[in-house]
Short mmCIF file of C-alpha atoms and ligand atoms in Angstrom, two decimals:
data_model
loop_
_atom_site.label_atom_id
_atom_site.label_comp_id
_atom_site.label_asym_id
_atom_site.label_seq_id
_atom_site.Cartn_x
_atom_site.Cartn_y
_atom_site.Cartn_z
CA MET Q 1 -307.40 135.31 -40.45
CA LEU Q 2 -309.44 136.40 -43.52
CA LYS Q 3 -308.30 140.07 -43.24
CA GLY Q 4 -306.73 141.47 -46.37
CA LYS Q 5 -307.43 138.21 -48.15
CA LYS Q 6 -308.55 138.49 -51.93
CA ILE Q 7 -311.36 136.08 -52.49
CA LEU Q 8 -312.93 135.73 -55.92
CA LEU Q 9 -316.34 134.28 -55.43
CA GLY Q 10 -318.00 132.36 -58.31
CA VAL Q 11 -321.94 132.12 -58.01
CA THR Q 12 -323.72 129.49 -60.43
CA GLY Q 13 -327.38 128.83 -61.03
CA SER Q 14 -328.66 127.03 -57.96
CA ILE Q 15 -331.30 128.04 -55.36
CA ALA Q 16 -328.61 128.20 -52.81
CA ALA Q 17 -327.47 131.25 -54.64
CA TYR Q 18 -329.43 133.12 -52.13
CA LYS Q 19 -326.92 132.31 -49.50
CA SER Q 20 -324.11 134.02 -51.52
CA ALA Q 21 -325.52 137.43 -50.14
CA LEU Q 22 -324.76 136.32 -46.45
CA LEU Q 23 -321.51 134.71 -47.53
CA ILE Q 24 -320.34 137.91 -48.80
CA ARG Q 25 -321.31 139.94 -45.84
CA LEU Q 26 -319.37 137.50 -43.72
CA LEU Q 27 -316.52 137.70 -45.92
CA VAL Q 28 -316.47 141.61 -46.07
CA THR Q 29 -317.09 141.78 -42.26
CA ALA Q 30 -314.05 139.52 -41.79
CA GLY Q 31 -311.88 141.92 -43.70
CA ALA Q 32 -311.70 140.11 -46.97
CA GLU Q 33 -311.57 141.77 -50.28
CA VAL Q 34 -314.47 140.12 -52.48
CA LYS Q 35 -314.92 140.10 -56.21
CA VAL Q 36 -317.82 138.43 -57.57
CA ILE Q 37 -318.30 136.40 -60.96
CA MET Q 38 -321.82 135.33 -61.63
CA THR Q 39 -323.01 132.97 -64.34
CA THR Q 40 -326.06 133.97 -66.46
CA ALA Q 41 -328.07 131.30 -64.75
CA ALA Q 42 -327.27 132.56 -61.22
CA LYS Q 43 -328.72 135.94 -62.02
CA ASP Q 44 -332.22 134.14 -62.13
CA PHE Q 45 -331.67 133.21 -58.48
CA ILE Q 46 -330.25 136.35 -57.03
CA SER Q 47 -329.39 139.88 -58.54
CA PRO Q 48 -325.91 141.18 -59.33
CA LEU Q 49 -327.05 144.51 -57.68
CA THR Q 50 -327.43 142.74 -54.44
CA LEU Q 51 -324.05 140.92 -54.62
CA GLY Q 52 -322.25 144.03 -56.12
CA THR Q 53 -323.55 146.27 -53.28
CA LEU Q 54 -322.58 143.76 -50.41
CA SER Q 55 -318.98 143.00 -52.16
CA LYS Q 56 -318.40 146.60 -52.83
CA ASN Q 57 -317.28 145.69 -56.22
CA LYS Q 58 -318.84 145.44 -59.72
CA VAL Q 59 -320.04 142.12 -60.29
CA LEU Q 60 -318.48 140.45 -63.46
CA SER Q 61 -320.50 138.07 -65.78
CA ASP Q 62 -319.46 138.65 -69.35
CA ILE Q 63 -316.16 138.01 -71.05
CA TYR Q 64 -316.80 141.03 -72.88
CA ASN Q 65 -319.43 143.67 -73.67
CA GLU Q 66 -319.31 146.61 -76.19
CA SER Q 67 -316.62 148.67 -74.46
CA GLU Q 68 -314.48 146.34 -72.19
CA TRP Q 69 -313.08 142.81 -71.95
CA ALA Q 70 -312.77 141.25 -68.64
CA ASN Q 71 -309.50 139.98 -68.17
CA HIS Q 72 -309.86 136.46 -66.85
CA VAL Q 73 -305.99 135.88 -66.39
CA SER Q 74 -305.52 138.87 -64.25
CA LEU Q 75 -308.62 137.94 -62.13
CA GLY Q 76 -307.30 134.42 -61.35
CA ARG Q 77 -303.76 136.02 -60.45
CA TRP Q 78 -305.49 138.68 -58.30
CA ALA Q 79 -307.06 136.14 -56.01
CA ASP Q 80 -305.64 134.32 -52.85
CA ILE Q 81 -308.38 131.78 -53.50
CA MET Q 82 -311.14 131.23 -55.84
CA LEU Q 83 -314.38 130.16 -54.30
CA VAL Q 84 -317.37 128.73 -56.30
CA ALA Q 85 -320.45 128.85 -54.09
CA PRO Q 86 -322.89 127.38 -54.79
CA LEU Q 87 -321.38 125.05 -57.53
CA SER Q 88 -324.05 123.69 -59.61
CA CYS Q 89 -324.32 120.24 -61.34
CA ASN Q 90 -323.88 121.94 -64.64
CA THR Q 91 -320.84 124.11 -63.73
CA LEU Q 92 -319.24 121.09 -62.04
CA SER Q 93 -319.41 118.89 -65.00
CA LYS Q 94 -318.16 121.77 -67.07
CA MET Q 95 -314.91 122.23 -64.70
CA ALA Q 96 -314.48 118.34 -64.77
CA HIS Q 97 -314.18 118.60 -68.59
CA GLY Q 98 -312.43 121.74 -69.16
CA ALA Q 99 -315.46 123.39 -70.91
CA CYS Q 100 -314.82 127.32 -71.11
CA ASP Q 101 -317.98 128.94 -72.23
CA ASN Q 102 -318.47 131.72 -69.88
CA LEU Q 103 -316.34 134.19 -67.66
CA LEU Q 104 -316.41 131.97 -64.67
CA LEU Q 105 -315.00 129.07 -66.51
CA SER Q 106 -312.37 130.88 -68.26
CA VAL Q 107 -311.15 132.37 -64.96
CA TYR Q 108 -311.20 128.97 -63.37
CA LEU Q 109 -309.23 127.41 -65.96
CA SER Q 110 -306.65 130.32 -66.11
CA ALA Q 111 -306.58 130.66 -62.16
CA THR Q 112 -303.14 130.25 -60.58
CA CYS Q 113 -304.72 130.31 -57.02
CA PRO Q 114 -306.01 127.54 -55.24
CA VAL Q 115 -309.90 126.62 -55.78
CA MET Q 116 -312.47 125.79 -53.33
CA LEU Q 117 -315.90 124.45 -54.22
CA ALA Q 118 -319.12 124.27 -52.31
CA PRO Q 119 -321.54 122.04 -54.48
CA ALA Q 120 -325.14 122.42 -54.20
CA MET Q 121 -327.86 120.53 -56.02
CA ASP Q 122 -330.79 117.97 -55.58
CA GLU Q 123 -330.41 114.82 -53.85
CA ASP Q 124 -330.86 112.62 -57.03
CA MET Q 125 -328.49 114.90 -59.09
CA TRP Q 126 -325.95 114.58 -56.26
CA LYS Q 127 -326.21 110.65 -56.16
CA HIS Q 128 -325.95 110.40 -59.94
CA PRO Q 129 -322.85 108.38 -61.12
CA SER Q 130 -321.89 111.21 -63.44
CA THR Q 131 -321.84 113.80 -60.47
CA LYS Q 132 -319.70 111.40 -58.42
CA GLU Q 133 -317.23 111.11 -61.25
CA ASN Q 134 -316.91 114.84 -61.93
CA LEU Q 135 -316.40 115.35 -58.17
CA ILE Q 136 -313.60 112.85 -58.22
CA ALA Q 137 -312.21 114.52 -61.40
CA VAL Q 138 -312.18 118.24 -59.90
CA GLN Q 139 -310.47 116.86 -56.67
CA ARG Q 140 -307.93 115.25 -58.80
CA HIS Q 141 -307.39 118.41 -60.65
CA GLY Q 142 -306.30 119.83 -57.26
CA ASN Q 143 -309.49 121.74 -56.07
CA ILE Q 144 -310.77 121.62 -52.22
CA VAL Q 145 -314.33 120.23 -52.48
CA LEU Q 146 -316.49 121.18 -49.38
CA PRO Q 147 -318.94 118.32 -48.34
CA VAL Q 148 -322.69 119.08 -48.85
CA GLU Q 149 -324.91 119.18 -46.03
CA SER Q 150 -327.95 116.72 -45.64
CA GLY Q 151 -331.49 118.24 -45.02
CA GLU Q 152 -334.55 119.76 -46.74
CA LEU Q 153 -334.01 120.58 -50.37
CA ALA Q 154 -335.74 122.91 -52.75
CA SER Q 155 -337.57 119.91 -54.35
CA GLY Q 156 -339.08 119.15 -50.94
CA LEU Q 157 -336.78 115.96 -50.64
CA ILE Q 158 -334.83 115.35 -47.66
CA GLY Q 159 -331.46 114.14 -48.17
CA PRO Q 160 -327.72 115.29 -49.04
CA GLY Q 161 -327.05 118.13 -51.58
CA ARG Q 162 -327.48 121.29 -49.58
CA MET Q 163 -324.59 123.94 -50.09
CA ALA Q 164 -322.46 124.09 -46.82
CA GLU Q 165 -323.94 126.91 -44.62
CA PRO Q 166 -321.82 130.26 -45.21
CA ALA Q 167 -320.66 130.17 -41.49
CA ILE Q 168 -318.97 126.69 -42.27
CA ILE Q 169 -317.60 127.94 -45.61
CA ILE Q 170 -316.06 130.83 -43.70
CA GLU Q 171 -314.53 128.15 -41.32
CA GLN Q 172 -313.10 126.20 -43.97
CA LEU Q 173 -311.49 129.38 -45.54
CA GLU Q 174 -310.00 130.16 -42.27
CA PHE Q 175 -308.68 126.50 -41.85
CA PHE Q 176 -307.14 126.82 -45.32
CA PHE Q 177 -305.35 130.11 -44.74
CA ALA Q 178 -304.11 128.92 -41.43
CA LYS Q 179 -302.51 125.98 -42.64
CA ASN Q 180 -301.37 127.32 -45.91
CA ASN Q 181 -297.50 127.43 -46.01
CA THR Q 182 -297.08 125.97 -42.78
CA LEU Q 183 -294.72 123.42 -44.57
CA LYS Q 184 -293.48 125.66 -47.40
CA GLY Q 185 -289.89 124.88 -48.41
CA LYS Q 186 -290.07 121.17 -46.71
CA THR Q 187 -289.86 118.04 -48.35
CA ILE Q 188 -291.96 115.06 -47.08
CA LEU Q 189 -291.47 111.47 -47.80
CA ILE Q 190 -294.75 109.37 -47.14
CA THR Q 191 -295.21 105.78 -47.53
CA ALA Q 192 -298.82 104.56 -48.16
CA GLY Q 193 -300.90 101.47 -48.85
CA PRO Q 194 -300.06 97.63 -48.53
CA THR Q 195 -297.22 95.75 -50.06
CA HIS Q 196 -297.89 92.71 -52.17
CA GLU Q 197 -295.10 89.80 -51.69
CA PRO Q 198 -295.30 87.45 -54.78
CA LEU Q 199 -295.73 83.71 -54.33
CA ASP Q 200 -295.86 83.08 -58.03
CA PRO Q 201 -296.80 85.23 -61.03
CA VAL Q 202 -300.37 85.59 -60.21
CA ARG Q 203 -300.65 85.18 -56.34
CA PHE Q 204 -299.22 87.35 -53.53
CA ILE Q 205 -299.17 87.96 -49.76
CA GLY Q 206 -300.79 91.12 -48.85
CA ASN Q 207 -302.97 92.98 -46.51
CA SER Q 208 -306.27 95.06 -46.74
CA SER Q 209 -304.63 98.46 -46.25
CA SER Q 210 -306.55 100.94 -48.71
CA GLY Q 211 -304.01 103.71 -48.60
CA LYS Q 212 -306.47 106.15 -47.56
CA MET Q 213 -304.49 107.53 -44.67
CA GLY Q 214 -301.40 108.04 -46.61
CA MET Q 215 -303.14 109.79 -49.46
CA ALA Q 216 -305.08 112.00 -46.85
CA LEU Q 217 -301.47 112.97 -45.32
CA ALA Q 218 -300.03 113.65 -48.87
CA LYS Q 219 -302.91 115.98 -49.76
CA ASP Q 220 -302.61 117.85 -46.46
CA ALA Q 221 -298.93 118.38 -46.77
CA ILE Q 222 -299.34 119.49 -50.40
CA GLU Q 223 -302.06 121.94 -49.15
CA ARG Q 224 -299.53 123.16 -46.58
CA GLY Q 225 -296.82 123.93 -49.27
CA ALA Q 226 -294.68 120.96 -48.85
CA LYS Q 227 -292.93 118.92 -51.60
CA VAL Q 228 -294.42 115.44 -51.23
CA LEU Q 229 -292.55 112.28 -52.14
CA LEU Q 230 -295.14 109.50 -52.00
CA VAL Q 231 -294.08 105.76 -52.20
CA VAL Q 232 -297.30 103.86 -52.68
CA GLY Q 233 -298.07 100.36 -52.76
CA PRO Q 234 -301.03 98.77 -54.93
CA THR Q 235 -304.09 100.98 -54.37
CA SER Q 236 -307.14 102.10 -56.05
CA GLU Q 237 -307.00 105.45 -54.24
CA VAL Q 238 -306.74 108.72 -56.18
CA ILE Q 239 -303.30 110.08 -55.79
CA PRO Q 240 -303.60 113.66 -54.99
CA THR Q 241 -302.46 116.18 -57.60
CA GLY Q 242 -298.86 117.69 -56.89
CA VAL Q 243 -297.29 114.89 -55.00
CA GLU Q 244 -294.26 112.96 -56.73
CA VAL Q 245 -295.18 109.36 -56.72
CA THR Q 246 -293.29 106.25 -57.01
CA HIS Q 247 -295.34 103.09 -57.48
CA ILE Q 248 -293.98 99.83 -56.06
CA LYS Q 249 -295.31 96.49 -55.20
CA THR Q 250 -292.92 94.83 -52.69
CA ALA Q 251 -291.53 95.76 -49.34
CA GLU Q 252 -288.12 95.48 -50.80
CA GLN Q 253 -288.87 97.77 -53.52
CA MET Q 254 -290.41 100.26 -50.92
CA TYR Q 255 -287.16 99.87 -48.91
CA GLU Q 256 -284.89 100.79 -51.95
CA VAL Q 257 -286.88 103.95 -52.97
CA CYS Q 258 -287.16 105.20 -49.35
CA MET Q 259 -283.64 104.59 -48.68
CA GLN Q 260 -282.87 106.78 -51.73
CA LEU Q 261 -285.36 109.55 -50.93
CA PHE Q 262 -284.91 110.01 -47.22
CA PRO Q 263 -281.50 111.80 -47.43
CA ILE Q 264 -283.33 114.55 -49.37
CA SER Q 265 -286.24 114.91 -47.30
CA ASP Q 266 -286.75 116.90 -44.12
CA MET Q 267 -289.31 114.38 -42.81
CA ALA Q 268 -290.56 110.90 -43.55
CA ILE Q 269 -294.05 109.64 -42.48
CA MET Q 270 -294.05 105.82 -42.82
CA CYS Q 271 -297.93 105.12 -43.14
CA ALA Q 272 -297.73 102.05 -45.21
CA ALA Q 273 -298.75 98.61 -44.04
CA VAL Q 274 -295.49 96.95 -45.01
CA ALA Q 275 -295.63 93.26 -45.17
CA ASP Q 276 -293.59 91.85 -42.22
CA TYR Q 277 -292.74 88.51 -43.98
CA MET Q 278 -292.31 87.73 -47.72
CA PRO Q 279 -291.96 84.14 -49.43
CA VAL Q 280 -288.51 82.84 -49.41
CA LYS Q 281 -288.96 81.84 -52.79
CA SER Q 282 -291.19 83.30 -55.51
CA GLU Q 283 -292.18 80.56 -58.21
CA ASN Q 284 -291.55 81.47 -61.89
CA GLU Q 285 -294.48 79.50 -62.94
CA LYS Q 286 -297.98 79.43 -61.44
CA ILE Q 287 -298.09 77.01 -58.40
CA LYS Q 288 -300.29 74.02 -59.50
CA LYS Q 289 -302.97 72.61 -57.32
CA SER Q 290 -301.70 69.15 -56.27
CA SER Q 291 -301.26 67.94 -52.66
CA ASP Q 292 -303.78 68.84 -49.95
CA THR Q 293 -301.54 70.99 -47.95
CA ILE Q 294 -298.58 72.98 -49.08
CA ILE Q 295 -295.96 74.76 -46.69
CA LEU Q 296 -294.92 78.21 -47.21
CA GLU Q 297 -291.52 79.31 -45.94
CA LEU Q 298 -291.34 82.93 -45.32
CA LYS Q 299 -288.74 85.32 -44.27
CA LYS Q 300 -288.56 88.88 -42.60
CA THR Q 301 -288.83 91.83 -44.74
CA LYS Q 302 -286.39 94.68 -44.20
CA ASP Q 303 -287.91 96.96 -41.59
CA ILE Q 304 -287.85 100.28 -43.54
CA LEU Q 305 -288.69 102.66 -40.57
CA LYS Q 306 -285.98 101.10 -38.50
CA ALA Q 307 -283.64 101.48 -41.23
CA LEU Q 308 -284.44 105.13 -41.82
CA GLY Q 309 -284.13 105.63 -38.06
CA GLU Q 310 -280.56 104.33 -38.21
CA ILE Q 311 -279.50 106.98 -40.81
CA LYS Q 312 -281.62 109.79 -39.57
CA LYS Q 313 -279.77 113.11 -39.19
CA ASP Q 314 -280.49 115.50 -36.30
CA ASN Q 315 -282.30 117.88 -38.54
CA GLN Q 316 -284.68 115.11 -39.82
CA LEU Q 317 -287.93 114.05 -38.35
CA LEU Q 318 -289.29 110.38 -38.61
CA VAL Q 319 -292.87 109.26 -38.04
CA GLY Q 320 -294.13 105.84 -37.71
CA PHE Q 321 -297.36 104.06 -37.37
CA ALA Q 322 -298.41 101.26 -34.84
CA LEU Q 323 -301.39 99.16 -35.41
CA GLU Q 324 -301.74 97.20 -32.18
CA THR Q 325 -304.57 95.00 -30.71
CA ASN Q 326 -303.08 94.71 -27.29
CA ASN Q 327 -300.82 96.25 -25.02
CA GLU Q 328 -301.17 99.29 -27.20
CA LYS Q 329 -299.36 102.16 -25.21
CA GLU Q 330 -296.38 99.86 -24.31
CA ASN Q 331 -295.92 98.54 -27.79
CA ALA Q 332 -296.22 102.13 -29.49
CA LEU Q 333 -293.51 103.36 -27.04
CA LYS Q 334 -291.41 100.52 -27.57
CA LYS Q 335 -291.61 101.00 -31.27
CA LEU Q 336 -290.87 104.79 -30.90
CA LYS Q 337 -287.53 103.78 -29.17
CA GLU Q 338 -286.32 100.62 -31.14
CA LYS Q 339 -286.93 102.50 -34.32
CA ASN Q 340 -285.57 105.97 -33.29
CA ALA Q 341 -288.67 107.68 -34.49
CA ASP Q 342 -289.65 111.00 -33.34
CA PHE Q 343 -293.45 110.22 -33.34
CA ILE Q 344 -295.50 107.15 -33.40
CA VAL Q 345 -299.03 107.07 -34.42
CA LEU Q 346 -300.97 104.42 -32.65
CA ASN Q 347 -304.02 103.06 -34.48
CA SER Q 348 -306.85 101.50 -32.63
CA LEU Q 349 -308.65 98.67 -34.43
CA LYS Q 350 -311.06 98.41 -31.32
CA ASP Q 351 -313.33 101.19 -32.34
CA LYS Q 352 -316.11 100.46 -34.74
CA GLY Q 353 -315.51 102.25 -37.98
CA ALA Q 354 -311.95 102.85 -37.68
CA GLY Q 355 -308.72 101.29 -39.38
CA PHE Q 356 -308.10 99.61 -42.59
CA GLY Q 357 -310.15 100.48 -45.72
CA SER Q 358 -312.56 102.68 -43.26
CA SER Q 359 -312.69 106.40 -44.04
CA LYS Q 360 -312.61 107.19 -40.34
CA ASN Q 361 -309.67 106.40 -37.88
CA LYS Q 362 -308.77 106.85 -34.17
CA ILE Q 363 -305.34 107.70 -33.01
CA THR Q 364 -303.06 108.51 -30.49
CA ILE Q 365 -299.62 110.13 -31.02
CA PHE Q 366 -296.60 109.60 -28.83
CA ASP Q 367 -293.52 111.52 -29.01
CA LYS Q 368 -290.00 110.83 -27.90
CA GLN Q 369 -290.26 113.61 -25.20
CA GLY Q 370 -292.99 111.57 -23.50
CA ASN Q 371 -296.02 113.54 -24.61
CA GLU Q 372 -299.34 111.77 -25.55
CA PHE Q 373 -301.88 113.18 -27.71
CA PRO Q 374 -305.09 111.36 -27.89
CA PHE Q 375 -307.76 112.22 -30.62
CA GLY Q 376 -311.31 110.92 -31.18
CA LEU Q 377 -312.72 108.96 -33.94
CA LYS Q 378 -312.59 111.24 -37.09
CA PRO Q 379 -312.33 111.14 -40.88
CA LYS Q 380 -309.00 110.36 -42.24
CA LYS Q 381 -308.79 113.94 -43.69
CA GLU Q 382 -309.05 115.33 -40.28
CA ILE Q 383 -306.59 112.64 -38.68
CA ALA Q 384 -304.09 113.74 -41.27
CA ALA Q 385 -304.48 117.46 -40.20
CA ASP Q 386 -304.08 116.51 -36.68
CA ILE Q 387 -300.90 114.42 -37.33
CA LEU Q 388 -299.30 117.20 -39.42
CA ASN Q 389 -300.50 120.00 -36.65
CA SER Q 390 -298.86 117.77 -33.93
CA ILE Q 391 -295.64 117.59 -35.76
CA ILE Q 392 -295.46 121.14 -36.92
CA ASN Q 393 -296.30 122.53 -33.32
CA ASN Q 394 -293.93 120.30 -31.57
CA HIS Q 395 -290.96 120.33 -33.89
CA ALA Q 396 -290.80 121.24 -37.64
O1 LIG P 2 -293.12 97.06 -36.34
P1 LIG P 2 -294.26 97.44 -36.96
O2 LIG P 2 -294.37 96.80 -38.40
O3 LIG P 2 -295.60 97.27 -36.17
O4 LIG P 2 -294.02 98.88 -37.23
C1 LIG P 2 -295.12 99.66 -37.96
C2 LIG P 2 -294.36 100.79 -38.43
O5 LIG P 2 -293.16 100.33 -39.11
C3 LIG P 2 -295.36 101.66 -39.74
O6 LIG P 2 -294.77 102.99 -39.56
C4 LIG P 2 -294.71 100.84 -41.07
O7 LIG P 2 -294.80 101.47 -42.24
C5 LIG P 2 -293.26 100.52 -40.62
N1 LIG P 2 -292.84 99.58 -41.39
C6 LIG P 2 -291.65 99.47 -42.19
N2 LIG P 2 -291.14 98.34 -42.81
C7 LIG P 2 -291.50 97.23 -42.28
C8 LIG P 2 -292.68 96.90 -41.50
C9 LIG P 2 -293.17 98.21 -40.88
O8 LIG P 2 -291.22 100.72 -42.40
N3 LIG P 2 -290.94 96.06 -43.03
#
């Protein structure tokens, strides 16, 4: 999988830099071509001679010396992926803010290839609010951030902050290249988050959907090379870089946008928790507190998934979600048929830690050929990959 891949490895000043030697060895053994850029601080932890010998390429560190200039633009264009491992707290902060005071950062800022980051730092630095903000920023800028591992740290503390092991980084690279471009040329419409149905200017009927699952799907589809059209209700989740997003509030607005976008899409994944009912009347002024009880009259919203199922062409795929609390399989299969969907993703709320607001989920996918694909309780990021893999392997 990594044979012939061009990997630009950035090494920064962290004790985990000693693992870069093994990482390069594994990459070269797997057939990858590796070029290494080190920051000055990294050289205090491991020698350029070691990394240069293992990578079979001269290690780069300076933007220029007396006789030559390292062309940062061509380096970022040469690579299939830029991997920064270990990524120190300092370099993370500089990346998040667009600083450019060494060769590694100038290559990063001019790189046209994807960038994968493997942070490594002590527990307290890892937990600092500024580190958390910087991690969100670099993810928002489209970089892939690998999780840190928990365990013994250089300080003697035991906790999170260790760089992912080289074997895990290799696995992540293989995963990245395997899924890369599997949806190239496809346009995918994704709905995410809740809808808010107004009762008056300040109140609404809503639900506690976070939008996490839809965002994970959008990010995964982008990483596979798809064009993603995201229609999202009110959410505080970060919108993945590269998606074309339309923000809506109500089910009616989501319906209008989806009806416009579906005809230009190859596939639609309806992940949003759309309100089933909306107030018959939304008051222009705030409803005053007066009588002890009030009666709200509600009417059904338009079923977007069903409407798309009615206009679906043979070359389009439609994926719906089903959140059931009883007769789960029976209800999911009913939905698959009634809404003319190609796949229904059944969510289980019975498992602890799964569902709305949680970062994990447990699903079973049903397709219209009668196949059933169950999955275990997993992070939503992995669930998103399972959903897209099932669709790609079975239809797309
Ligand atoms: O019928 P039910 O609401 O359980 O179906 C859930 C599926 O239908 C989800 O994919 C959801 O996004 C979609 N849906 C919709 N429009 C609605 C209600 C649900 O697209 N008004």
